[in-house]
C-alpha angles and dihedrals in degrees: 000000000000093000091054092051091049091050092050091049091050090047093052089049092051092047094049094047101039111027094095091044091053091049090049091047091054093046090052088054094058108276127132114246096253092045090049091051091051093048091046087058089052089050091055092045088055091047091049092050090054100038091117089062094046111099096195096250126127096003097187093045090052091051093042093053091047092048092047093051094048091045091052091049089048093050092047092050092047092048096051097034091182090142092067097057122143125235112225116189120227092235088064092086104119132212091236094093095057117111096212122045113240092235090065094055127089123236094265092047092049091050091049090049090050091052091049091047091053090050089049092050090049092049092048091051088058094055120104110270094249093054091042093055093049093047095047092050090049090049088053085060097255114156121238089256092052091049089049092051096043096048095035094231135126124271089246090055091052092051093044094049093048091048092050092045092051091049093049092047093049090051092047096046094036089221139034110273114249115259097015119113111207123209109267118232089241095040100117095171129001 
């Protein structure tokens, strides 16, 4: 019981003396003030969890190393942002991309279109998840910029994934489905 009380006392002392320094350190390394405050709290949570391993030497160095590691993890997570992806269902493919309105087609042509659409849905479902998400958002008439923002990826990644998806679908379907306009390689925005 005495060790726990000593650890808590040491922790309070560290927190009182170094909280502002940790926040300043994080701000100097590119974080916004609110973000730095939040991450400083995480730093001290981490320090508290490992107080039994802390020997009491080089207080600032101990906090600095912990802050640097958590900041790097934070920047990596923010840069990739794969955790914030959006699920887009396959049935979300709209009619808006079709070249010929359904009302102008005869019964046989509508049935043929339905068969092709089912083949397209099946082929899309076989795409890698990252390409599938980009393509489905594009088919919902999202711009490249909107896809970039929604999925939290770079513009180059959007273009690459749409290019790869188009290529895979053409190989899978052996021809471009009638009535579907694919994103052009040079099609920056619709």
